Structures are given as structure tokens and as C-alpha cells.
Short mmCIF file of C-alpha atoms and ligand atoms in Angstrom, two decimals:
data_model
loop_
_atom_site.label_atom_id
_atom_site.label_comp_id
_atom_site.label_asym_id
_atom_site.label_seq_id
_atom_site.Cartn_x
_atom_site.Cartn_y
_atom_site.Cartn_z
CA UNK A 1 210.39 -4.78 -178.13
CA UNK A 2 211.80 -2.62 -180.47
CA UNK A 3 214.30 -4.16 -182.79
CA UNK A 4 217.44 -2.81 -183.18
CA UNK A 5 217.28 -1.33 -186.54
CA UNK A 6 214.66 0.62 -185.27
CA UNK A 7 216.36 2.10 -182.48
CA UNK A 8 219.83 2.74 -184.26
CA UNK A 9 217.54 5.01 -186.61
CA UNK A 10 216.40 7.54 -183.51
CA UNK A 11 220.18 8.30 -183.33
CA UNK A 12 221.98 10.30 -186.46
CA UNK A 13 221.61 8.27 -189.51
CA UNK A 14 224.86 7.69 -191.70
CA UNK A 15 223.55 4.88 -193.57
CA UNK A 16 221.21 5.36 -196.70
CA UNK A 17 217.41 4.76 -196.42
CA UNK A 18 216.05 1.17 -197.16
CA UNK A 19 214.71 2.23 -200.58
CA UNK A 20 218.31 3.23 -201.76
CA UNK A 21 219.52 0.23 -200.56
CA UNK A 22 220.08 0.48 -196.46
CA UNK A 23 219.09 -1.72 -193.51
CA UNK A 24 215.52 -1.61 -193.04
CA UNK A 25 214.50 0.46 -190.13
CA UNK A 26 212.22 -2.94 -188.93
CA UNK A 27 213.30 -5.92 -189.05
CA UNK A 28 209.32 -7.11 -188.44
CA UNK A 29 206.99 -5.64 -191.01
CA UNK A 30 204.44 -2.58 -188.68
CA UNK A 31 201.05 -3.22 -189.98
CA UNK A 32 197.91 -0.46 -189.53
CA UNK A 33 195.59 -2.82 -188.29
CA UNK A 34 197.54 -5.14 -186.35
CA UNK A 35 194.97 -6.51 -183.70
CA UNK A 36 194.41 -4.94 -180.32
CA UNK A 37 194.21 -8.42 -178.43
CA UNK A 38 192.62 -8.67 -174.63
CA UNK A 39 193.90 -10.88 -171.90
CA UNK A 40 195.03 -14.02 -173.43
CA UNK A 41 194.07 -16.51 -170.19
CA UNK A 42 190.68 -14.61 -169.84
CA UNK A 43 190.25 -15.07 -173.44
CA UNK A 44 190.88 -19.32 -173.18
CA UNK A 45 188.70 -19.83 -170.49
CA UNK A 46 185.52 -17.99 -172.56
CA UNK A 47 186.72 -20.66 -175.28
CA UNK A 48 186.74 -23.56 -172.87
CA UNK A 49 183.11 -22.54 -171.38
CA UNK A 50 181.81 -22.78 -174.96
CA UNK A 51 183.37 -26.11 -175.82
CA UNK A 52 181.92 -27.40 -172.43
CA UNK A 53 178.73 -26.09 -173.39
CA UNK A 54 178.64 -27.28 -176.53
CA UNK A 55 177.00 -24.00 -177.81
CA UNK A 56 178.89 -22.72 -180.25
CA UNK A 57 176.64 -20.13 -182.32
CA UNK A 58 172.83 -19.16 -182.76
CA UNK A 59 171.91 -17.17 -180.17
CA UNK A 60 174.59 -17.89 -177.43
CA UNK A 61 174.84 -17.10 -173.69
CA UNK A 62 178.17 -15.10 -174.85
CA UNK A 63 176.82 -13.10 -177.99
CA UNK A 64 173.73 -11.95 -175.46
CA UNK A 65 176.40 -10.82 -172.76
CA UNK A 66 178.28 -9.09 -175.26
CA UNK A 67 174.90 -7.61 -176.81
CA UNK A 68 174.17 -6.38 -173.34
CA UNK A 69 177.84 -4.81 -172.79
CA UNK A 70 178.19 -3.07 -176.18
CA UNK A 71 174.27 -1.41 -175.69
CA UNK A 72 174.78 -0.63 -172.05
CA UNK A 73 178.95 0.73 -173.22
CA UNK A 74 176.82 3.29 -176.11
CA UNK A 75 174.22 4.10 -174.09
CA UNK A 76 171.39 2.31 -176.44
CA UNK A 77 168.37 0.04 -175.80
CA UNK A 78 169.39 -2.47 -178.24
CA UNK A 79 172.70 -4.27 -179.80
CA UNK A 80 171.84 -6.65 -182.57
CA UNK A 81 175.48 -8.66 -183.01
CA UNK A 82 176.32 -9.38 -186.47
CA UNK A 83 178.85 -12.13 -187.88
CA UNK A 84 180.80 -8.75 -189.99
CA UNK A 85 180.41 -4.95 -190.06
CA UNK A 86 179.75 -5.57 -193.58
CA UNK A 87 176.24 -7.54 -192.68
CA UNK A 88 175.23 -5.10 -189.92
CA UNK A 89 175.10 -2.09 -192.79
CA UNK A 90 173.18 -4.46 -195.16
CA UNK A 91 170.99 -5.69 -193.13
CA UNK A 92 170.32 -1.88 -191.56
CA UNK A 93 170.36 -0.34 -194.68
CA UNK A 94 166.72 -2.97 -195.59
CA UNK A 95 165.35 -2.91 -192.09
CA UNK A 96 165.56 1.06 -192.83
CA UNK A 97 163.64 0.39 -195.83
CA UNK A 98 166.32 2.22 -198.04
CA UNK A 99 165.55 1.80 -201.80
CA UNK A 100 166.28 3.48 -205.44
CA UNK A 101 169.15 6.19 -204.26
CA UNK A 102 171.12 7.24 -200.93
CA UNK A 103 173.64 9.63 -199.88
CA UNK A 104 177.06 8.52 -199.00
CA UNK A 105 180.25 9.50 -199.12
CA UNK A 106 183.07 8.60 -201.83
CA UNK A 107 185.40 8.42 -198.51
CA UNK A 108 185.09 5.10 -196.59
CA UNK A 109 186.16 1.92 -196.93
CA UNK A 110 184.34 0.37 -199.90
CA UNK A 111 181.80 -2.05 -197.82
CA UNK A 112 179.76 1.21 -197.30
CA UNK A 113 179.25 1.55 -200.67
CA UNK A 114 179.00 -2.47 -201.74
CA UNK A 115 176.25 -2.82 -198.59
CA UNK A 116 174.01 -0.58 -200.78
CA UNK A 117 174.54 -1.64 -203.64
CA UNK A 118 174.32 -5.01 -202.28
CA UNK A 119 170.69 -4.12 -201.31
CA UNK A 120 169.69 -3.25 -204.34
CA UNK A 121 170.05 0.72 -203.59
CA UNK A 122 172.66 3.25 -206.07
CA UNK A 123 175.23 4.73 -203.70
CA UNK A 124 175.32 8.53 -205.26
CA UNK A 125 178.26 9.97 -203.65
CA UNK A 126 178.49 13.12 -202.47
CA UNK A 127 182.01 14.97 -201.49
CA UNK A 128 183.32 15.71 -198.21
CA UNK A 129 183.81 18.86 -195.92
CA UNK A 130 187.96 18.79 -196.39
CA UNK A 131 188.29 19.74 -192.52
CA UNK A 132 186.35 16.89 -190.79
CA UNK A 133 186.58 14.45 -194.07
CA UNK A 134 182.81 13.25 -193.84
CA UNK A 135 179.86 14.13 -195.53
CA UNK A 136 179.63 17.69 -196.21
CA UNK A 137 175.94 18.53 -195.61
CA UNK A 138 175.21 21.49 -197.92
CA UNK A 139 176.93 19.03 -201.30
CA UNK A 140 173.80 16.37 -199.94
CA UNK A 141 171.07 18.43 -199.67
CA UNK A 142 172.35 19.13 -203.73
CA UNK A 143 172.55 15.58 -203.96
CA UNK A 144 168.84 14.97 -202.74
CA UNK A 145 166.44 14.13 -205.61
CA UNK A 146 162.43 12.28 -205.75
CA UNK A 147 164.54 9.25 -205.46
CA UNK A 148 166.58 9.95 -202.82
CA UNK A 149 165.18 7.16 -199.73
CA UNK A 150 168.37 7.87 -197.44
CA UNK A 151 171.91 9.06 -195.95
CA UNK A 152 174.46 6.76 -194.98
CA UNK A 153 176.65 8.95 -192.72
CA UNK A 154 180.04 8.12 -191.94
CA UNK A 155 182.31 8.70 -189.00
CA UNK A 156 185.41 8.54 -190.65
CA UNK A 157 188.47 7.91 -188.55
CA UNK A 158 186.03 7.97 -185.59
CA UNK A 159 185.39 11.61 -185.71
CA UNK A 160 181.43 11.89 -186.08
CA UNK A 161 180.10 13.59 -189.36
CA UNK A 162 178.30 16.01 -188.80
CA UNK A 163 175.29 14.70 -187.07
CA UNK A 164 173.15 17.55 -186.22
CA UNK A 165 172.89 18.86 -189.67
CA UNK A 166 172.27 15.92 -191.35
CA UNK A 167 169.47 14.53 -188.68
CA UNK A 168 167.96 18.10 -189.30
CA UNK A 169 168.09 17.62 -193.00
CA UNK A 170 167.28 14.13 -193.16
CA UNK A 171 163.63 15.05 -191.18
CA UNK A 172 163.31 18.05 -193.54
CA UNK A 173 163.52 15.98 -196.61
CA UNK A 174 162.03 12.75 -194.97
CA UNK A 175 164.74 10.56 -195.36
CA UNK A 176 166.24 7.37 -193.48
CA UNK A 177 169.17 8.45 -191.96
CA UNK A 178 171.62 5.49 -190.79
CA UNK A 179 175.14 5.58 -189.69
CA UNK A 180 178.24 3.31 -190.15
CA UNK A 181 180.24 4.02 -187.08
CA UNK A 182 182.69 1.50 -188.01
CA UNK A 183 185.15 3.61 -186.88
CA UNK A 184 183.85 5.27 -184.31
CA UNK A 185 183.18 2.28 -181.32
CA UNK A 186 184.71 4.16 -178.19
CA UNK A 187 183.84 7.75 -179.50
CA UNK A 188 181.43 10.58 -178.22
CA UNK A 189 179.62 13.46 -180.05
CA UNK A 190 178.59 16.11 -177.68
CA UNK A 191 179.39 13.69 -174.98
CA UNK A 192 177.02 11.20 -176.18
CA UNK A 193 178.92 7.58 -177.43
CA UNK A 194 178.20 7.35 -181.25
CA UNK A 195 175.75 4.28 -181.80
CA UNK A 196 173.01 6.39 -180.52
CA UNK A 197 172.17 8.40 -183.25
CA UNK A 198 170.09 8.25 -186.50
CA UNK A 199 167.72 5.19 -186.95
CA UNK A 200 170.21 3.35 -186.43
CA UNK A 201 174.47 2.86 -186.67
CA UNK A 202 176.70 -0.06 -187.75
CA UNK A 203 179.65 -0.59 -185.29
CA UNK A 204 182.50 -2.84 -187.20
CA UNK A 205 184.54 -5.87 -184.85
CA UNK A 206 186.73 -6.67 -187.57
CA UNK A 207 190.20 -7.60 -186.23
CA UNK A 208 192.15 -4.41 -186.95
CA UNK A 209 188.94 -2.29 -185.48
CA UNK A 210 189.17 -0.81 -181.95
CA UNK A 211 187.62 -3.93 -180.32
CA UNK A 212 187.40 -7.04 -181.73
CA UNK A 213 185.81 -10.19 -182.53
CA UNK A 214 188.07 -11.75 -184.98
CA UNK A 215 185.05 -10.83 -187.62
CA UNK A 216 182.00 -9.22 -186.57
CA UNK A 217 179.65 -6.28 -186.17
CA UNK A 218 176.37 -4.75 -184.73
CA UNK A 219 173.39 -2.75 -185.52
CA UNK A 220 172.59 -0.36 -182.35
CA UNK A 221 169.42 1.47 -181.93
CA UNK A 222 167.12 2.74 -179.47
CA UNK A 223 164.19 1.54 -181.94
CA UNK A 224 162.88 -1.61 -180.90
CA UNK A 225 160.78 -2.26 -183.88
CA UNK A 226 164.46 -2.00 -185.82
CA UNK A 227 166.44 -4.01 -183.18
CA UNK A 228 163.81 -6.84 -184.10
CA UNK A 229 163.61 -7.41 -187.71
CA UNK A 230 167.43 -6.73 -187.57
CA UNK A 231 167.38 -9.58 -185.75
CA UNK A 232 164.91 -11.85 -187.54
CA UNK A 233 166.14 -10.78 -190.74
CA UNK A 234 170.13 -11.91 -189.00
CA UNK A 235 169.02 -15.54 -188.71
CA UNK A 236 167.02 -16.48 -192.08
CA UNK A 237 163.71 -15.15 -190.76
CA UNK A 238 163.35 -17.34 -187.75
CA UNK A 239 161.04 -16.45 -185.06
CA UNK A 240 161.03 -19.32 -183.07
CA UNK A 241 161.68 -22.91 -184.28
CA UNK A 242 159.98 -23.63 -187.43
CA UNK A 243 158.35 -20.21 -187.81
CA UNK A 244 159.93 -17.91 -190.51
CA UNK A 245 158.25 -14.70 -190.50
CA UNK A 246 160.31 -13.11 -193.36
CA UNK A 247 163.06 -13.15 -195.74
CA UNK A 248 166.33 -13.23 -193.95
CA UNK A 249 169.99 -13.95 -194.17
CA UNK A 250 172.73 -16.00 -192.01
CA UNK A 251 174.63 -12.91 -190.13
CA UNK A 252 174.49 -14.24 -186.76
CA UNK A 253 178.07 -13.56 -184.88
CA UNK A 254 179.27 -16.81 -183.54
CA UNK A 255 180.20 -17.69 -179.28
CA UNK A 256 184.34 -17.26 -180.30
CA UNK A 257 183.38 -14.06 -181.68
CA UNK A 258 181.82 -13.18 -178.96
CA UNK A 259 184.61 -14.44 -176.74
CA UNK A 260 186.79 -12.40 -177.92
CA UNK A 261 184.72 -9.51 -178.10
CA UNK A 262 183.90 -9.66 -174.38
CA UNK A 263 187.89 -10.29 -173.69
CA UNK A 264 188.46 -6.85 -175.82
CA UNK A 265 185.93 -4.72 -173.64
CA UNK A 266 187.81 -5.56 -170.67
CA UNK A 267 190.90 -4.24 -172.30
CA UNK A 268 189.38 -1.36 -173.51
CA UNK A 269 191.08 1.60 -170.99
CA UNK A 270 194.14 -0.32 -172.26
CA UNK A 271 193.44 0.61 -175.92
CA UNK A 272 192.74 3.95 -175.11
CA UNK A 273 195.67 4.45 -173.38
CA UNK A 274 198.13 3.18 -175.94
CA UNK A 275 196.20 4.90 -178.88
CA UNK A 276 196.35 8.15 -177.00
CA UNK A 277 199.68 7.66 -176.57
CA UNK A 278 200.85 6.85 -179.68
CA UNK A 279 198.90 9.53 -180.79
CA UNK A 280 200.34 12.11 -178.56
CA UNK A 281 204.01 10.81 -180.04
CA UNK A 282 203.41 11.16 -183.46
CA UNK A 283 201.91 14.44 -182.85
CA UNK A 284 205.20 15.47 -181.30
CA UNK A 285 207.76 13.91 -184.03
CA UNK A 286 205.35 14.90 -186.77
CA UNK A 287 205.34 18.18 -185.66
CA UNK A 288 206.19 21.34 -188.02
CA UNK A 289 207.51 18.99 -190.89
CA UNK A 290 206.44 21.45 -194.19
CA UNK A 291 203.90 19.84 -196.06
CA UNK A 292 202.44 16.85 -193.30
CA UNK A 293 199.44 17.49 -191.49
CA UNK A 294 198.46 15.20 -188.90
CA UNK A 295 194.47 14.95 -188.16
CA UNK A 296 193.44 16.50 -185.25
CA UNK A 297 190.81 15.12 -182.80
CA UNK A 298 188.48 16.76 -180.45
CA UNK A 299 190.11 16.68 -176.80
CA UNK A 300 186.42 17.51 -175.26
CA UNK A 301 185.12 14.28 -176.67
CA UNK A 302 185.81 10.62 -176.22
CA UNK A 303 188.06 9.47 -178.96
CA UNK A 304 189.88 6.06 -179.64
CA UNK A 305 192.08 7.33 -182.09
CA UNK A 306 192.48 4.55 -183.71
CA UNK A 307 193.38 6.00 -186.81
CA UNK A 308 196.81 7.84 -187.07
CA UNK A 309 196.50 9.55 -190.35
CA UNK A 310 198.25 12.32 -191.99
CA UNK A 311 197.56 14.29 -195.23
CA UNK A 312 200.34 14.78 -197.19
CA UNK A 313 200.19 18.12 -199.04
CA UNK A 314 201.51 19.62 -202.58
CA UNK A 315 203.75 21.93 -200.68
CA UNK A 316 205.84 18.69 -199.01
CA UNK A 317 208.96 17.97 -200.64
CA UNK A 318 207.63 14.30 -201.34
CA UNK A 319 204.05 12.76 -202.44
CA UNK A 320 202.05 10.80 -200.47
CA UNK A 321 202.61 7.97 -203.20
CA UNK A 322 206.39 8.75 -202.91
CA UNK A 323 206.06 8.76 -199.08
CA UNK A 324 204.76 5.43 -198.84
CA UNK A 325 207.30 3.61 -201.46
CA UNK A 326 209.99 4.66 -198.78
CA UNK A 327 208.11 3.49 -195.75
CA UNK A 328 207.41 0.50 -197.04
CA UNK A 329 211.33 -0.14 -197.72
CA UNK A 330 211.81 0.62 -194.18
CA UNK A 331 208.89 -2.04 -193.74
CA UNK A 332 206.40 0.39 -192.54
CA UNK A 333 203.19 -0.89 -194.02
CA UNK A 334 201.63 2.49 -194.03
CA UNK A 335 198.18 2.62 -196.16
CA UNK A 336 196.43 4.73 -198.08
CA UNK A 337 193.10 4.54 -196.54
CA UNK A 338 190.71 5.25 -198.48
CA UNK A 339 192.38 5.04 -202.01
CA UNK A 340 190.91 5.65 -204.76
CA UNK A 341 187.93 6.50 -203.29
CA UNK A 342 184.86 3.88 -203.92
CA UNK A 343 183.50 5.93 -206.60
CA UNK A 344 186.33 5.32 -209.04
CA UNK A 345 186.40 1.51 -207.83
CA UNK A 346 183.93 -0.93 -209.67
CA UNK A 347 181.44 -1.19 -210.43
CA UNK A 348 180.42 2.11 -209.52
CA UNK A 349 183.09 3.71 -212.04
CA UNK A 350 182.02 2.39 -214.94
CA UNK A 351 178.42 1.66 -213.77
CA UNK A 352 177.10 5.03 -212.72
CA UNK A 353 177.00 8.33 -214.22
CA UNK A 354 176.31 9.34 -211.03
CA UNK A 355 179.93 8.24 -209.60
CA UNK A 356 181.87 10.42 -212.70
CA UNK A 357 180.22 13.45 -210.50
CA UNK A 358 182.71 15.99 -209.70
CA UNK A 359 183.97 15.25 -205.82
CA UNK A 360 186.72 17.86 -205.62
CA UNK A 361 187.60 17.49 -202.00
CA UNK A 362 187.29 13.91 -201.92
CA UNK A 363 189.38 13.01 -204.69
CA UNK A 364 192.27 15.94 -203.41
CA UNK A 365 192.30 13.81 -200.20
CA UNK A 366 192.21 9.92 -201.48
CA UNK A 367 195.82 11.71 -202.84
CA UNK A 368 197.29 13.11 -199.63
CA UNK A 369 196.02 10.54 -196.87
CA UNK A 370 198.12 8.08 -195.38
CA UNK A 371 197.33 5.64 -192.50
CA UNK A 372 200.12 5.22 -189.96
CA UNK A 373 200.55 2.17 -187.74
CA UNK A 374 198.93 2.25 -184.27
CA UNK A 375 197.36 0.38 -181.58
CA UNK A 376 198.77 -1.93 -178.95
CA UNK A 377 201.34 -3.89 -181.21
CA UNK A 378 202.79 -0.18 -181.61
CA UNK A 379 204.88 1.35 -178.84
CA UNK A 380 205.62 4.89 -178.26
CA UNK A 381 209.19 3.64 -179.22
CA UNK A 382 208.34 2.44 -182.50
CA UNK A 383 205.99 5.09 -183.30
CA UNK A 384 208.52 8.04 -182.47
CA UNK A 385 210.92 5.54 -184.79
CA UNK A 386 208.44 6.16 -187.35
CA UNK A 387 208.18 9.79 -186.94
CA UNK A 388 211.37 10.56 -187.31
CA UNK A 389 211.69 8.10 -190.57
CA UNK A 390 208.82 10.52 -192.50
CA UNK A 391 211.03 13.81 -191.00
CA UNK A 392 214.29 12.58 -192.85
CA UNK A 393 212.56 11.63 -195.66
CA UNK A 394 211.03 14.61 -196.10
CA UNK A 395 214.19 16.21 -195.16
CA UNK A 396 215.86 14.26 -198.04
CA UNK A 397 212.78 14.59 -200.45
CA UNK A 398 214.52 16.35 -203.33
CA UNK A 399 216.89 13.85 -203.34
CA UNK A 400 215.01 10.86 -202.48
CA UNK A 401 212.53 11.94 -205.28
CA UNK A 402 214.87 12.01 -207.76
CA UNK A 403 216.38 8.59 -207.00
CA UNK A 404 212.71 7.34 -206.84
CA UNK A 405 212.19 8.57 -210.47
CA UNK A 406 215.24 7.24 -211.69
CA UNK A 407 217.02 10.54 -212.36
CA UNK A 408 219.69 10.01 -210.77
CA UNK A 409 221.67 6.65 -211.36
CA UNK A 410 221.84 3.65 -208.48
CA UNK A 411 223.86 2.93 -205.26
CA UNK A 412 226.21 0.87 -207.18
CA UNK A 413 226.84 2.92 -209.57
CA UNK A 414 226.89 5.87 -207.67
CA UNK A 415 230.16 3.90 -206.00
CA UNK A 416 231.87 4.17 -209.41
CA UNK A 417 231.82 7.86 -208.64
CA UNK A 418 228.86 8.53 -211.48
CA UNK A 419 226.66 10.61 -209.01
N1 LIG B 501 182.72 0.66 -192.95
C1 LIG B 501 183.94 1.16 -192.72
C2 LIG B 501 184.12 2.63 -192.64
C3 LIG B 501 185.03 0.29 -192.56
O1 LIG B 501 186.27 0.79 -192.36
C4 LIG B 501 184.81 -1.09 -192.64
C5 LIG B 501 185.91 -2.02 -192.50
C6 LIG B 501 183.49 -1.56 -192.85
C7 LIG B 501 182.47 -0.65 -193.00
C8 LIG B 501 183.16 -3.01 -192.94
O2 LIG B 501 183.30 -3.67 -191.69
P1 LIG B 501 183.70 -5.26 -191.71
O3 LIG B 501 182.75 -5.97 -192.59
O4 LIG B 501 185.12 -5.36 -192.18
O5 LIG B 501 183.54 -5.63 -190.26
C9 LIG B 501 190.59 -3.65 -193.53
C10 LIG B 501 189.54 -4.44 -192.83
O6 LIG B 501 189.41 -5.73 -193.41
C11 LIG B 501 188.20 -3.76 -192.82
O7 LIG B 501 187.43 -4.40 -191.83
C12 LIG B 501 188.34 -2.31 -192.44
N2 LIG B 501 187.11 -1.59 -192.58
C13 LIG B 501 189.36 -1.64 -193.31
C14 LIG B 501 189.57 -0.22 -192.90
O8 LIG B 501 190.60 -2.31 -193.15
P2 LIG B 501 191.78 -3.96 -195.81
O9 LIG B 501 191.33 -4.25 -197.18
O10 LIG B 501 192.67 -2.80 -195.59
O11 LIG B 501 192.36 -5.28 -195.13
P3 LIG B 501 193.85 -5.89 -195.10
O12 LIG B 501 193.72 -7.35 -195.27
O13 LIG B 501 194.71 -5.14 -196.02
O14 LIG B 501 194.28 -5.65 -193.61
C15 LIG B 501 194.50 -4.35 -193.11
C16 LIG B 501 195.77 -4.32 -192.31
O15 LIG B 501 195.61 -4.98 -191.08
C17 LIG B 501 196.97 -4.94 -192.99
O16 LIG B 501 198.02 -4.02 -192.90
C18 LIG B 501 197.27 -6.18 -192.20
C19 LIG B 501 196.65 -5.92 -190.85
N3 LIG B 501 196.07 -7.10 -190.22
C20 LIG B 501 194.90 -7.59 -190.70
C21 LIG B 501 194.32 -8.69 -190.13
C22 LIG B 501 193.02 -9.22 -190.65
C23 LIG B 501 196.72 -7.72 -189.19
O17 LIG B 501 197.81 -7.27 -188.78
N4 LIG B 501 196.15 -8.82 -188.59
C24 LIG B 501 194.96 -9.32 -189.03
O18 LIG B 501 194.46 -10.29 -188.44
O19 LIG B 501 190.47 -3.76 -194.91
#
């Protein structure tokens, strides 16, 4: 339900904005990320079957039926779970024997670049192409040296990077070429779900993704030889009992995970259709407001849009940073995915000369881009609220920008008659 503060804001506002001191437009914070949560009863009776079973994790009935549904969903031979997205890409990034350097981009959340490093492997970051956001294939083929082993593609937002060019380049070069789809569960290039391309991709569970297992994450690939020592290398190198064939880790997703994961895929058209929709509102109240760009998606492919994110540009009459401070009032918990960008977080900032590398286009948008809330704890109600909260701010930017830098004196005092 939409609270009332919420809907009092779709009419005229007389009151002044939260951040000058007005009734916030929510009275409950909005989150990006809030969970997309399945049927609740279908949900308890996957947890009751694994109490009665008494099979809890390693291996489980449910993490093989959910294997089986998330390969069959992408259109892959194999889905190797994993207890976090996080693991998946570390775990892919060895069995796809990356070592000394790889590609990625500056843009992602910072696991991609920690998973590498993680393994042992410098992330050398490479900028973006500013229309889709992902890798921009010309800046890696500059960024390819003697110890270049790989690319780590990215499908930020879900939209796929661009796939053709880099498996072309990645074969001309003779590189591993892997993909973290963490985004980008639910999504098609050329009408083909992402998981199925490269070596192999890393599809993310984590609770604000798409679908969820509370934590968790996969490796997909049509390589068999991969699917395997992903797997052996998941659960410390086990074979069978007592045989340990290799090095290994403890990644395995456990039977709750699973649960939940299953419970998600049934509720999947469900996502979908409240993404798109939300989608479809904000595109409507964002619509010809100076300065705010909304990202487009292809309408050809499949798409969860699970990201609602606009780029706020110099010619708005507020900043992205200035943007946010006023949503936040209004308890809007809009983020700004994917500040600063990892390569000036640590350790790669002060580690690697390689990070201080020009990345023009990246760094212009870790400055503009701004996460809005979506998914099924959002309704079209709340997201037009939200809308039309960025259109009068930005209507009332001068203003609001002054008050914001203190130029102008307070709400108390301006009742004194000093403004
Ligand atoms: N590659 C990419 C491109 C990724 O985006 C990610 C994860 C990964 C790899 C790694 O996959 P995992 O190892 O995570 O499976 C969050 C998530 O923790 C992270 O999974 C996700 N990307 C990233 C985009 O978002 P933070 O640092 O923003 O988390 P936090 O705690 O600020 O939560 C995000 C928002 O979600 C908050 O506004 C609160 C809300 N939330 C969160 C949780 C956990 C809820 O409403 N309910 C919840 O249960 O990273």
C-alpha cells in the first residue's frame, strides 16, 4: 500500500520538500534491492521437506532441481550452484585458468574486480562504451598486452556487453573470455538467454538480484570439462568420499538456498511483469525532465529490468550527488550504483598504476548514475510517486541547490522574514 505521504505528493505540493524540512514523501524507507520474494506457502513446504529429510546442504535433492531449472531456463548443458555470485566468478575465473592480467571494466559492482584479484590475477580496467555502459571493445584490444590471460565481460544492468566483438577478439588474441551476468539472469542477446556465452558466465542469487536464494550464485556453461572442476573445485576437491582430486574451496549453495531459489523461478512472469511495469512508469513521469536520462532497454530482447537507472547530466538543474541528498530526505534510498568506480576503491587505487589509467567515460558516468527503487516491493503507485518527486526537484533545483549549499539561510529563519 502506498502510504499517505506518498500519495498526498502526486497532488500539487504546498508543503516544502523533506530536505528543507517537510513531511517525508514515505513514511517506510524504498530500498533498490528490496527482495523479489516467491509464494510464501510454496516456499515453507520446500523448508519442511528439507527438515524431514534431514539434508540440509552438500549436494541436495533441491540444489540439483534448481541446477536443472536454471540450465534448462538459459538454455545451457550445465549449472554449477554456488553458495554467492561472488564464489561462482572466483572459482570461474581459476577453472578458466586466468592468471597475471585480465580485462574488466571499472563499472560493476566491486566483487568483479575483488574475484580477480582474489585469484591472484591484476584487474586492468578498461573504460566503457558511454551508450551501452560495458566494456568498450576497441579501449580492450588497447588494453591487451603478453600478459593479458583474459576478459571478464560484464552485463551491466542486464543489458549484454557487447558479446560478438569481444568473443571475436578474445579468439583473435587467444584469450579466456568469461562473463559475470550477475545482472543479466532473465535476459536475451539476439534471442539467446545470457549464461550461454563465453567459456563460461556467473549468474548472481543474491537477495536484491532478479531471483533469489537469500545468497547464492552459479557458473553456467555448455563445457563439461568446466562444469566439472567448477564443481570439484566448489566442494574442497572432493570426488567422491575420501578422494580429493584437487585444491578446492567450500562454495557449495545450501537446500534453503535452493528453496528459495526454486520458489523465485515460479514467480518469475511475476517479476517480469512488475519490473516492466515499473519500468514503463518511470519512463512516463521521467519523461522530458532537462538534464535526466533514463536507460533504455532493447524491446526485441528479453529483459528483466531490474535496474531502473538514470544518468543525471551537467545540463540538469541539480547533481546527481544533490539529487540523491533530497531523495533520501523523502526516504527514497536511491543509490549510486557503481560509485566510485572499483578502480579508485582499494586496493586497486593505490595498488596499481594500472588503475590511475585514464577511464574518461567511466569515471563521467560513476558521476551521473543513480539507481532507482524497483521490483515487486515497488508499485506503479509508488514509483510514479517517485517520478514526480525527481520532476519537482528538478523543477526547484536552483533553489533547492542553493539551500543545499547553505546559501541561502534555514526554514526557521527564513520565518523571521530573512529569505
Ligand atoms: N557482479 C555484479 C555485477 C554484481 O552486481 C554483484 C552483486 C556481484 C558480481 C556479486 O554477486 P554476490 O556475491 O553478491 O552474489 C548489493 C548486493 O549485496 C550485491 O549482491 C549486488 N551485486 C550489489 C549490486 O548490491 P550493496 O553493497 O549495495 O548492498 P546493500 O547492503 O547496500 O544492499 C543493497 C540494497 O538492497 C539496500 O538498499 C538494502 C536492500 N536490501 C538488501 C538486502 C540484503 C533489502 O532491502 N533487503 C535485503 O535483504 O551490494
Amino acid at each position: 500500500m502506498i502510504d499517505d505521504g506518498a500519495r498526498a505528493r502526486l497532488a500539487p505540493r504546498t508543503d516544502e520538500p523533506a530536505i528543507l524540512g517537510g513531511p517525508p514523501a514515505f513514511t517506510e524507507r524504498l530500498h533498490v534491492g528490496s527482495p523479489n520474494i516467491g509464494d510464501r506457502a510454496r516456499l515453507s513446504e520446500r523448508m519442511a521437506g528439507i527438515l524431514d529429510r534431514r539434508w540440509l546442504t552438500n549436494d541436495g535433492p533441491l540444489v540439483r532441481e534448481f541446477e536443472e531449472a536454471i540450465a534448462r531456463f538459459v538454455g545451457v548443458r550445465h549449472c554449477v550452484a554456488m553458495a554467492s555470485g561472488t564464489a561462482a566468478l572466483q572459482i570461474a575465473i581459476r577453472v578458466a585458468g586466468l592468471v597475471d592480467e585480465a580485462v574488466v571494466s571499472p563499472l560493476t559492482f566491486v566483487a568483479t574486480a575483488h574475484a580477480l584479484r582474489w585469484q591472484g590475477v591484476t584487474p586492468v580496467f578498461c573504460d566503457v562504451d558511454p551508450r551501452t555502459h560495458n566494456l568498450d571493445p576497441a579501449s580492450v584490444e588497447d588494453m591487451v598486452t603478453p600478459r593479458t590471460s583474459g576478459i571478464v565481460g560484464v552485463h551491466l544492468w542486464g543489458r549484454p556487453c557487447a558479446i560478438d566483438e569481444l568473443t571475436a577478439l578474445a579468439e583473435r588474441r587467444g584469450l579466456a573470455l568469461i562473463f559475470d551476468a550477475a545482472h543479466a539472469f532473465g535476459c536475451s542477446h539476439r534471442g539467446r538467454m545470457i549464461g550461454g556465452y563465453g567459456k563460461a558466465e556467473v549468474l548472481s542469487f543474491h537477495a536484491t538480484k532478479f531471483v533469489n536464494t537469500f545468497e547464492g550464485g552459479a557458473i553456467v556453461t555448455d563445457d563439461g570439462d568446466f562444469a566439472e572442476q567448477a564443481r570439484l573445485t566448489r566442494n574442497h576437491g572432493f570426488a567422491r568420499y575420501d578422494e580429493v582430486k584437487q585444491l578446492g574451496t567450500n562454495a557449495k549453495m545450501s537446500e534453503p538456498a535452493a528453496a528459495m531459489g526454486l520458489t523465485s523461478l515460479e514467480a518469475l512472469d511475476d517479476f517480469y511483469v512488475a519490473n516492466l511495469r515499473n519500468y514503463e512508469v518511470y519512463r512516463a513521469g521521467l519523461d522530458g525532465i532537462d538534464g535526466i536520462g533514463l536507460i533504455a532497454y532493447d524491446e526485441a530482447e528479453w529483459c528483466n529490468r531490474h535496474y531502473v537507472v538514470i544518468e543525471v547530466d551537467q545540463s540538469a538543474t541539480l547533481s546527481r550527488d544533490e539529487l540523491q541528498r533530497i531523495l533520501w530526505a523523502e526516504n527514497v534510498l536511491v543509490r549510486r550504483y557503481f560509485f566510485p568506480g572499483c578502480h579508485r576503491m582499494e586496493p586497486y587505487r593505490s595498488e596499481l598504476p594500472c588503475a590511475r589509467r585514464e577511464l574518461p567515460e567511466a569515471e563521467r558516468l560513476t558521476d551521473r548514475l543513480l539507481a532507482l527503487p524497483t521490483g515487486t516491493a515497488i508499485d506503479p503507485t509508488r514509483a510514479a510517486a517517485v517520478a514526480d518527486l525527481i520532476r519537482r526537484a528538478m523543477a526547484d533545483g536552483p533553489r533547492l541547490r542553493r539551500r543545499l549549499r547553505g546559501l541561502v539561510p534555514a526554514r526557521a529563519d527564513r520565518s523571521k522574514g530573512k529569505s
